[in-house]
PDB file of C-alpha atoms in Angstrom:
ATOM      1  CA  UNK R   1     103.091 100.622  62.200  1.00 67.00           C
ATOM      2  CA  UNK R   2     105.902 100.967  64.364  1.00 74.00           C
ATOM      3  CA  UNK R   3     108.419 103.752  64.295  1.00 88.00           C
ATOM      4  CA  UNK R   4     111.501 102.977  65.896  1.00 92.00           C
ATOM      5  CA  UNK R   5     111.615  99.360  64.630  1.00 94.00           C
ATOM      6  CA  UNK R   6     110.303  97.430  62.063  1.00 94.00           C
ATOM      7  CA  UNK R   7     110.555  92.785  61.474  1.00 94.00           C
ATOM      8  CA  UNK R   8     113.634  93.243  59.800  1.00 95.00           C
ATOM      9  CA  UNK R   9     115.353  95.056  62.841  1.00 95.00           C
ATOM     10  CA  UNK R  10     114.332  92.131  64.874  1.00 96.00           C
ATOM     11  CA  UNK R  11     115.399  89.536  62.397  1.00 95.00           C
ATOM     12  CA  UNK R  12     118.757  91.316  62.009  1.00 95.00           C
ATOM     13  CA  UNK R  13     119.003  91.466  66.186  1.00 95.00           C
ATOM     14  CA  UNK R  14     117.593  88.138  66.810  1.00 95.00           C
ATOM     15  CA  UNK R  15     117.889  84.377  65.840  1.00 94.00           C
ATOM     16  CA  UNK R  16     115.044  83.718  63.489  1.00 93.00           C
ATOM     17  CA  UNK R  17     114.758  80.201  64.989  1.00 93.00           C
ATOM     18  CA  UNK R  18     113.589  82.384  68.272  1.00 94.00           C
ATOM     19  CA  UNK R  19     111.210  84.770  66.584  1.00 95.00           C
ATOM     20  CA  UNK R  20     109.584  81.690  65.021  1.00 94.00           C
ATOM     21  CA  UNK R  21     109.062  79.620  68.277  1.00 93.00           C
ATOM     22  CA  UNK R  22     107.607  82.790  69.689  1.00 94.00           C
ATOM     23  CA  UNK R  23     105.092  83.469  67.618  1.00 94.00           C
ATOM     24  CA  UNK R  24     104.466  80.635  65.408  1.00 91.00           C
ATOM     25  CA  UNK R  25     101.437  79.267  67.669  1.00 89.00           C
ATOM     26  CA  UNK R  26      99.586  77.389  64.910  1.00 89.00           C
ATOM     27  CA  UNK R  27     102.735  75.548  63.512  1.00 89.00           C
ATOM     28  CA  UNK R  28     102.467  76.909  60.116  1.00 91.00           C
ATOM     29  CA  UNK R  29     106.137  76.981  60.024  1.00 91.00           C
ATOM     30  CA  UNK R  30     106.245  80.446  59.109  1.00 93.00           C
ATOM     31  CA  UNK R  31     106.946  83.591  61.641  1.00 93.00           C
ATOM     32  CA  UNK R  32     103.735  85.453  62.441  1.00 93.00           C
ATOM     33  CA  UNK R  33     104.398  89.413  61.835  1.00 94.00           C
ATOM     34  CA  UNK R  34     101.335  90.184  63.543  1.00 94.00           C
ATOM     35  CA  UNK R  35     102.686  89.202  66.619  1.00 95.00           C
ATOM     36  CA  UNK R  36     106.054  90.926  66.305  1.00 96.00           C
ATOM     37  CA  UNK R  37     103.920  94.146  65.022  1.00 95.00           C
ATOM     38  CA  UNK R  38     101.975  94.059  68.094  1.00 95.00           C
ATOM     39  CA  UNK R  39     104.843  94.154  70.303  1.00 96.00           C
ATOM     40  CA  UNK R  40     106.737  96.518  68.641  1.00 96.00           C
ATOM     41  CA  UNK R  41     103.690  99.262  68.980  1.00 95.00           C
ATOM     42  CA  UNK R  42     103.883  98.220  72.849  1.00 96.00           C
ATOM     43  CA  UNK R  43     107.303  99.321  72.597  1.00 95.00           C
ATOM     44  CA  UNK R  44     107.092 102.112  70.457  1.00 94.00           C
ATOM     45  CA  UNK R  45     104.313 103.871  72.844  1.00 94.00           C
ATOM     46  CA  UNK R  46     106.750 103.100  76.096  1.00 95.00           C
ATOM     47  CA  UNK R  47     109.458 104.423  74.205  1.00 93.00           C
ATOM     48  CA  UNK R  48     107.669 107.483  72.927  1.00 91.00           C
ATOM     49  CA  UNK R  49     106.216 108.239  76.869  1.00 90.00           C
ATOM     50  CA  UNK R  50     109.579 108.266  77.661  1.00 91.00           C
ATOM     51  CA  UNK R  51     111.483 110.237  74.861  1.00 89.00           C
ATOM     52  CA  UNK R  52     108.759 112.723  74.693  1.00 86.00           C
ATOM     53  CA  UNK R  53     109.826 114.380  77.607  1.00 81.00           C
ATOM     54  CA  UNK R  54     112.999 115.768  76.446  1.00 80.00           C
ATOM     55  CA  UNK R  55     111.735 115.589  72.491  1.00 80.00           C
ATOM     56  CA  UNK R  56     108.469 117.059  71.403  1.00 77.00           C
ATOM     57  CA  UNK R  57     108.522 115.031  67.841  1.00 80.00           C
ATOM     58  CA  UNK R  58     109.264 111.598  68.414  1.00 81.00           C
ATOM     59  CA  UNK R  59     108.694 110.374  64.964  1.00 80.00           C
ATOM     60  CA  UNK R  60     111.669 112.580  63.727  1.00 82.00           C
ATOM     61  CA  UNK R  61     113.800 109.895  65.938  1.00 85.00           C
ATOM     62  CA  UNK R  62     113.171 107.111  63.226  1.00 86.00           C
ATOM     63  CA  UNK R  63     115.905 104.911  62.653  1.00 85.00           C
ATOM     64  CA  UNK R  64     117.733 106.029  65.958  1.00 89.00           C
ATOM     65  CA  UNK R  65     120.365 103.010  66.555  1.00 92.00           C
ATOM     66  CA  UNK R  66     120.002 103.522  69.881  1.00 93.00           C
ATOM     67  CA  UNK R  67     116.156 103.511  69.761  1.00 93.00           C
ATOM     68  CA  UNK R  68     115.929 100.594  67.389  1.00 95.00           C
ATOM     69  CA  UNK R  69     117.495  98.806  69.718  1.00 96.00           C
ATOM     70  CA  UNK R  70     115.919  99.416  72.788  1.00 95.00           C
ATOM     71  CA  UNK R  71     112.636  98.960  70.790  1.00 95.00           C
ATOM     72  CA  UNK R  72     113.780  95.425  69.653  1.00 96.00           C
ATOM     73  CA  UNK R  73     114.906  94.159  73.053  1.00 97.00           C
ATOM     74  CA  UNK R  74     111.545  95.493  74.917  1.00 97.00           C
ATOM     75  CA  UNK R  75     109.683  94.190  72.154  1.00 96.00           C
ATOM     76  CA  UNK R  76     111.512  90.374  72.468  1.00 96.00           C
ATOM     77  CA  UNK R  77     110.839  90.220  76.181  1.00 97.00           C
ATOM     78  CA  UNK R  78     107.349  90.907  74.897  1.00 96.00           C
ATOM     79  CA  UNK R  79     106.984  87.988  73.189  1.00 96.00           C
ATOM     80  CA  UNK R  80     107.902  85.761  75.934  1.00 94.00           C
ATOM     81  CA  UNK R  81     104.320  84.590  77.235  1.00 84.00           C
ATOM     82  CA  UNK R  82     106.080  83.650  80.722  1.00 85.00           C
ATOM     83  CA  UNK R  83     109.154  82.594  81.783  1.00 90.00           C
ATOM     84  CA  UNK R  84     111.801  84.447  79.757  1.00 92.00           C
ATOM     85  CA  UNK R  85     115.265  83.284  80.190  1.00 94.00           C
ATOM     86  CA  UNK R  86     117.587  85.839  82.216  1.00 95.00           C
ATOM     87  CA  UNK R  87     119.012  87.073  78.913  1.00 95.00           C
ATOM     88  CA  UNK R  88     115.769  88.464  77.821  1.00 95.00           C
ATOM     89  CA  UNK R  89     114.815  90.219  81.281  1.00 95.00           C
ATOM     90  CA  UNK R  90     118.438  92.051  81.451  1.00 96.00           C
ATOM     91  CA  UNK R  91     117.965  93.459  78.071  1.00 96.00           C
ATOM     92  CA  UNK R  92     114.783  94.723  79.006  1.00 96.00           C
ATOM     93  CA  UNK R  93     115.842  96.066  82.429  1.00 96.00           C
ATOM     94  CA  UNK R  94     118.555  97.677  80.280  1.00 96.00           C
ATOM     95  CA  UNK R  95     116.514  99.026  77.826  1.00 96.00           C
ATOM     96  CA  UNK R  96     114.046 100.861  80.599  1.00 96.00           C
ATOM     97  CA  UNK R  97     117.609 101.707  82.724  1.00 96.00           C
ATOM     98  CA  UNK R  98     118.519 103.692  78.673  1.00 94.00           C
ATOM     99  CA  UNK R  99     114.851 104.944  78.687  1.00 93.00           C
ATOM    100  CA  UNK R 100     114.998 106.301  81.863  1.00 93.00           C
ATOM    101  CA  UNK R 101     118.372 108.244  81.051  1.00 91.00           C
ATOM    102  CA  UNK R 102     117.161 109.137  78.051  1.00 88.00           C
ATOM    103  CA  UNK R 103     114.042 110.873  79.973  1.00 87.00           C
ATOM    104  CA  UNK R 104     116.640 112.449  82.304  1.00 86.00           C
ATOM    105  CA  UNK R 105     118.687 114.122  79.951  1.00 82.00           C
ATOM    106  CA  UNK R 106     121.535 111.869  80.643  1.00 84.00           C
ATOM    107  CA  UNK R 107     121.631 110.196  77.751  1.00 85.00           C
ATOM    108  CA  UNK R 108     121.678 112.046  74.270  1.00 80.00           C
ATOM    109  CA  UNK R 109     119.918 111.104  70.825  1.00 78.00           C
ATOM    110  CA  UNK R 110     121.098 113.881  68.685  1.00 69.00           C
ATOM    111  CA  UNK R 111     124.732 114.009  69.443  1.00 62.00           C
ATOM    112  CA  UNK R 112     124.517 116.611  72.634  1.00 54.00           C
ATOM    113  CA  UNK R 113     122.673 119.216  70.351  1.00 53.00           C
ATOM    114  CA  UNK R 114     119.228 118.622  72.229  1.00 50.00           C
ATOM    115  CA  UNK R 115     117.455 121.544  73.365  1.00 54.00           C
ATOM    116  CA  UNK R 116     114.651 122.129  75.514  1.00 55.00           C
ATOM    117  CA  UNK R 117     111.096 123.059  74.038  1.00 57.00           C
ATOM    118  CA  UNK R 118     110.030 126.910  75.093  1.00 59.00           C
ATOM    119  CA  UNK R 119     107.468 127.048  77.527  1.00 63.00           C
ATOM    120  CA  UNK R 120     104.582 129.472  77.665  1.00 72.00           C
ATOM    121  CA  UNK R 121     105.385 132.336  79.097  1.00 71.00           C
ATOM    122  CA  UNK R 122     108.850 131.802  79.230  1.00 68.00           C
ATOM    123  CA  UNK R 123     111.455 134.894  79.423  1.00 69.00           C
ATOM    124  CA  UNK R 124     115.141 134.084  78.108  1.00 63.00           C
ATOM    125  CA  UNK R 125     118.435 136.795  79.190  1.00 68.00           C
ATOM    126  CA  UNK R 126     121.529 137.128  78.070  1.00 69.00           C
ATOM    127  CA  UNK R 127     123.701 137.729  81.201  1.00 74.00           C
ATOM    128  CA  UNK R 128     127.349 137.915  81.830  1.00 73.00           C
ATOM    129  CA  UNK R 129     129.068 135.202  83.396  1.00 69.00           C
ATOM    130  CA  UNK R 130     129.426 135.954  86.894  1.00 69.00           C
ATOM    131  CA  UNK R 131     132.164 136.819  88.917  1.00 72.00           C
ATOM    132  CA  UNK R 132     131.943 134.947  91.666  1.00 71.00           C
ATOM    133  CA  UNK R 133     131.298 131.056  92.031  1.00 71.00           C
ATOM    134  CA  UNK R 134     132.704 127.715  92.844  1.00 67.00           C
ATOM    135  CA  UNK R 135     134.199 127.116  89.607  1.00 69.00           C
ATOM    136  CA  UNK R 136     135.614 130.355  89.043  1.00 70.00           C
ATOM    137  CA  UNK R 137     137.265 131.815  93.046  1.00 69.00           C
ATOM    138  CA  UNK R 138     140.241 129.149  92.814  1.00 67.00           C
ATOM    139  CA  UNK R 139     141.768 127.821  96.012  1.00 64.00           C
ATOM    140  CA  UNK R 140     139.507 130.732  98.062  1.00 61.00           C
TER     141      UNK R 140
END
């Protein structure tokens, strides 16, 4: 089950004309939510490679917007056997260019408030500012 994105995400995102074609492979007329599963697990594991860097808990990100969405795109291009249209490869490349930023610290999920997991060993100060520096000497 996916975590970042579910069928209705994808029906709300895309036409459902689209999601049929792409998955419908037996002409039953109906979409195939197996298919649109799978793909959305493909996403949700690139996703969570990617967020897990900066966020130990990935599943508390559930019903991220921002997540959802890249998760929805990634997940479309997916289920393109060949030949998506240029539409479909930009969101992707967008969605990785997010994930990437994301990964970097760049790009927030919890409104700026993120902060970084302890690390074995690890020995935290409190310091005073200091005195001298670039942003604090002026026109010197």
């Amino acid at each position: 089950m996916s975590i970042f994105a579910d069928l209705a995400a994808m029906q709300a995102r895309f036409e459902a004309r689209d999601l049929l074609q792409l998955t419908d492979d037996q002409n039953t007329g109906a979409i195939v939510t197996s298919r649109i599963d799978a793909a959305l697990d493909s996403a949700d594991a690139l996703i969570t490679g990617y967020v897990a860097r900066r966020h130990r808990n990935t599943a508390q990100l559930a019903g991220n917007t921002i997540l959802r969405d890249i998760a929805c795109d990634y997940a479309f291009y997916l289920l393109w056997r060949s030949d998506a249209p240029d539409w479909v490869i930009e969101r992707k490349k967008a969605a990785l260019k997010q994930l990437e930023q994301i990964a970097a610290g760049t790009l927030m999920l919890d409104q700026g408030e993120e902060t970084a997991a302890p690390r074995p060993g690890q020995i935290l100060t409190d310091t005073a500012p200091k005195r001298f520096g670039r942003d604090n000497m002026g026109s010197y």
